[in-house]
């Protein structure tokens, strides 16, 4: 395990370095002079030069990269070109919306996906089986924007059919009033959670289905459990390592949903901040925010691998072996 | 090929997916030459019209015909899907080729690289590209192609490894066949079922990605018709004109469902283990080629199909 952890940590650091380089180079080498765009059309060359100096674009690439990374590691994400305010403080405020939203969405996805997936796998009638299969596929085929819109049409306060929940904005006082803050996040979390949950449901169904025909469940039934008990106690436990890695992969998909719902529901989170900064081509802000989000998802990947390793009985006491994905 | 298609047609989901995809392609082709109302025709006196005979799905906020924009958008989405799938297929196969390479330095490096990058969300990649490039179709295609290519490589690798260690690949190698040729003639046919499912699902995901990225302002640039734009323009007026939201969402959902089902149906139909009709056809064709002693086009297909079967059995 220790060896695995070290190896995985090295991989994490390598990936982070690789991605920081990718972000840096993509923003520098690809065509399109950011300073010229920011200065505006027909800007005098002097102004473009000044902007370029201000952004540090006149220094050599290795120097720029080192400046950025060393600052980043010390928690200094740079200053926004537009507002000249430190990016780190902004990010801190906005993360208080985005991270709860991601967790809430994941909660919705798991609460929907795993029980429904189990029910679908255990269903005996072929009609029920094909219905649940179709439900999972359709649920996973809905654009994130559309699910949010449909939820607004149904549940938004004021305009929806059943006016229940706020659909725009986040309370200005934030988490000081948890109830209101939470209710502002429910619809956005539902709109991404349903989509991701459909994917998890599909995988749960097929993994548990495999387990049902594997003989392990028969063994449990021979020991006196009912089919459902055997499937849930033995089958689900055996399938859980693979389920964890699937959940890890779907998390990466979740960020699209979160970005779209932050914009749709007018939540001032990290996602909408990033989109605004990309639109403004605020180079220092964009590169730091991108690296931060990428680091978050790489960390999730690391976490999933570690959990996978911890709960997979095949690794208990066994020497390092490679699993065919 | 005909057996595969007709087997697919026999299942309800295969029928649905083939029908929807055929309509998608047909509408895309037609929209290049004709739409009910030319898409650039706007009429300030006829904004937000309810569906009528002149405008079957009504008009939007600029008085443009919603149906015409949806039709024109289908062509953009089709092109994006095809390009993204092509890119991810090529990239994925190249990565797999490197991953099963005999030189362990190369294969190890690529495995580590794919593992490291795979948890990077597509949308972040698209945002990285969007800063220098601005909103463009290339951003969607490259981000999707790159992301799905990594996924493809990871999913296909176990099967390709199994095939690479099989006896026929060993014997081919010993008789001096180059590794690139071995890859094309032995490994690729072996992974075709997985490849098809994955590419088909990637095509679906790219349609969804287009909608999301375009809404976020980094996808298809404004002015070009696409389903993402149709959805986006309807967002602002959702409370007033909810119907305009329904159509583009329905189009996207129907096509993505069709692509997902198409992948599933294709996997069942292309695999001789699960498709008895294909097995029978392969056996019959194999007999006739053996008798005539010549390897014509169908003979080549048989060879592929048999490899496919072998790969699948060995992994069970």
Short mmCIF file of C-alpha atoms in Angstrom, two decimals, chain A residues 11 15 19 22-23 26-27 30-32 133-134 137-138 140-143 145-146 149-150 152-153 159 202 252-253 255-256 259-260 263-264 274-275 278 281 283 286 290 293-294 297-298 301 322 324-325, chain B residues 112 115-125 127-134 151 154 157-158 201 205 208 211-212 215-216 218 231-232 235 238-239 242 245-246 249-250 252-253 256-257 260-261 264:
data_model
loop_
_atom_site.label_atom_id
_atom_site.label_comp_id
_atom_site.label_asym_id
_atom_site.label_seq_id
_atom_site.Cartn_x
_atom_site.Cartn_y
_atom_site.Cartn_z
CA UNK A 11 1.80 10.37 -10.78
CA UNK A 15 0.11 15.13 -14.00
CA UNK A 19 -1.26 20.17 -17.03
CA UNK A 22 -0.22 22.50 -21.06
CA UNK A 23 -2.25 25.44 -19.77
CA UNK A 26 -1.65 26.74 -24.82
CA UNK A 27 -2.20 30.27 -23.57
CA UNK A 30 -1.48 29.20 -29.80
CA UNK A 31 -2.26 32.04 -32.21
CA UNK A 32 -4.05 35.09 -30.85
CA UNK A 133 -32.64 0.52 -19.21
CA UNK A 134 -34.35 3.12 -21.36
CA UNK A 137 -30.13 5.97 -21.28
CA UNK A 138 -32.58 8.83 -21.80
CA UNK A 140 -27.94 10.38 -19.54
CA UNK A 141 -28.72 11.83 -22.97
CA UNK A 142 -30.27 15.08 -21.82
CA UNK A 143 -28.16 18.21 -22.26
CA UNK A 145 -28.77 23.06 -20.01
CA UNK A 146 -32.08 21.41 -20.87
CA UNK A 149 -34.47 24.61 -17.96
CA UNK A 150 -37.08 21.91 -17.44
CA UNK A 152 -36.99 25.84 -13.77
CA UNK A 153 -40.19 25.42 -15.76
CA UNK A 159 -42.76 31.23 -12.88
CA UNK A 202 -26.61 2.35 -15.82
CA UNK A 252 -15.13 14.65 -14.31
CA UNK A 253 -18.26 14.84 -16.45
CA UNK A 255 -18.02 19.78 -14.02
CA UNK A 256 -19.74 20.55 -17.34
CA UNK A 259 -20.55 25.18 -15.06
CA UNK A 260 -23.77 25.24 -17.08
CA UNK A 263 -24.54 30.21 -15.40
CA UNK A 264 -28.16 29.21 -15.84
CA UNK A 274 -13.96 31.16 -15.07
CA UNK A 275 -16.36 31.66 -17.97
CA UNK A 278 -12.24 33.39 -20.41
CA UNK A 281 -9.26 36.88 -21.76
CA UNK A 283 -4.88 35.69 -18.70
CA UNK A 286 -7.81 32.14 -16.33
CA UNK A 290 -7.93 26.43 -14.70
CA UNK A 293 -9.95 23.20 -11.06
CA UNK A 294 -7.68 20.73 -12.84
CA UNK A 297 -10.18 16.87 -10.40
CA UNK A 298 -6.78 15.22 -10.47
CA UNK A 301 -8.88 10.87 -9.38
CA UNK A 322 -1.98 -4.44 -12.42
CA UNK A 324 -6.96 -4.63 -16.42
CA UNK A 325 -9.32 -1.66 -16.29
CA UNK B 112 1.22 6.83 -17.18
CA UNK B 115 -3.77 7.69 -16.53
CA UNK B 116 -2.63 11.15 -15.51
CA UNK B 117 -4.69 13.07 -18.05
CA UNK B 118 -7.86 11.00 -17.97
CA UNK B 119 -9.40 12.75 -14.99
CA UNK B 120 -9.11 16.13 -16.71
CA UNK B 121 -12.64 17.17 -17.71
CA UNK B 122 -13.30 17.93 -21.37
CA UNK B 123 -14.80 21.29 -20.56
CA UNK B 124 -11.58 22.49 -18.89
CA UNK B 125 -9.64 21.47 -21.99
CA UNK B 127 -11.67 26.45 -21.93
CA UNK B 128 -7.88 26.25 -22.22
CA UNK B 129 -8.23 26.22 -26.00
CA UNK B 130 -10.89 28.91 -26.05
CA UNK B 131 -8.70 31.65 -24.60
CA UNK B 132 -6.34 31.94 -27.57
CA UNK B 133 -8.72 30.61 -30.25
CA UNK B 134 -11.94 32.29 -29.17
CA UNK B 151 -10.98 7.22 -22.76
CA UNK B 154 -7.96 3.12 -21.71
CA UNK B 157 -6.10 -1.47 -24.01
CA UNK B 158 -6.96 -4.67 -22.09
CA UNK B 201 -21.21 6.90 -27.48
CA UNK B 205 -21.40 12.94 -25.91
CA UNK B 208 -24.06 17.18 -25.60
CA UNK B 211 -24.66 22.31 -26.48
CA UNK B 212 -22.88 22.89 -23.17
CA UNK B 215 -24.03 27.89 -24.02
CA UNK B 216 -20.89 28.75 -22.06
CA UNK B 218 -16.73 28.88 -26.03
CA UNK B 231 -31.05 26.06 -26.90
CA UNK B 232 -29.09 29.10 -25.80
CA UNK B 235 -32.96 30.37 -22.46
CA UNK B 238 -38.01 30.53 -21.00
CA UNK B 239 -40.70 31.99 -18.81
CA UNK B 242 -41.40 27.77 -22.93
CA UNK B 245 -37.00 25.51 -25.30
CA UNK B 246 -38.58 22.14 -25.97
CA UNK B 249 -33.68 19.95 -26.33
CA UNK B 250 -35.80 17.21 -27.87
CA UNK B 252 -30.46 16.76 -28.94
CA UNK B 253 -31.91 14.16 -26.58
CA UNK B 256 -27.97 11.25 -28.29
CA UNK B 257 -30.28 8.43 -27.20
CA UNK B 260 -26.13 5.38 -27.38
CA UNK B 261 -28.57 2.70 -28.48
CA UNK B 264 -25.26 -1.10 -27.90
#
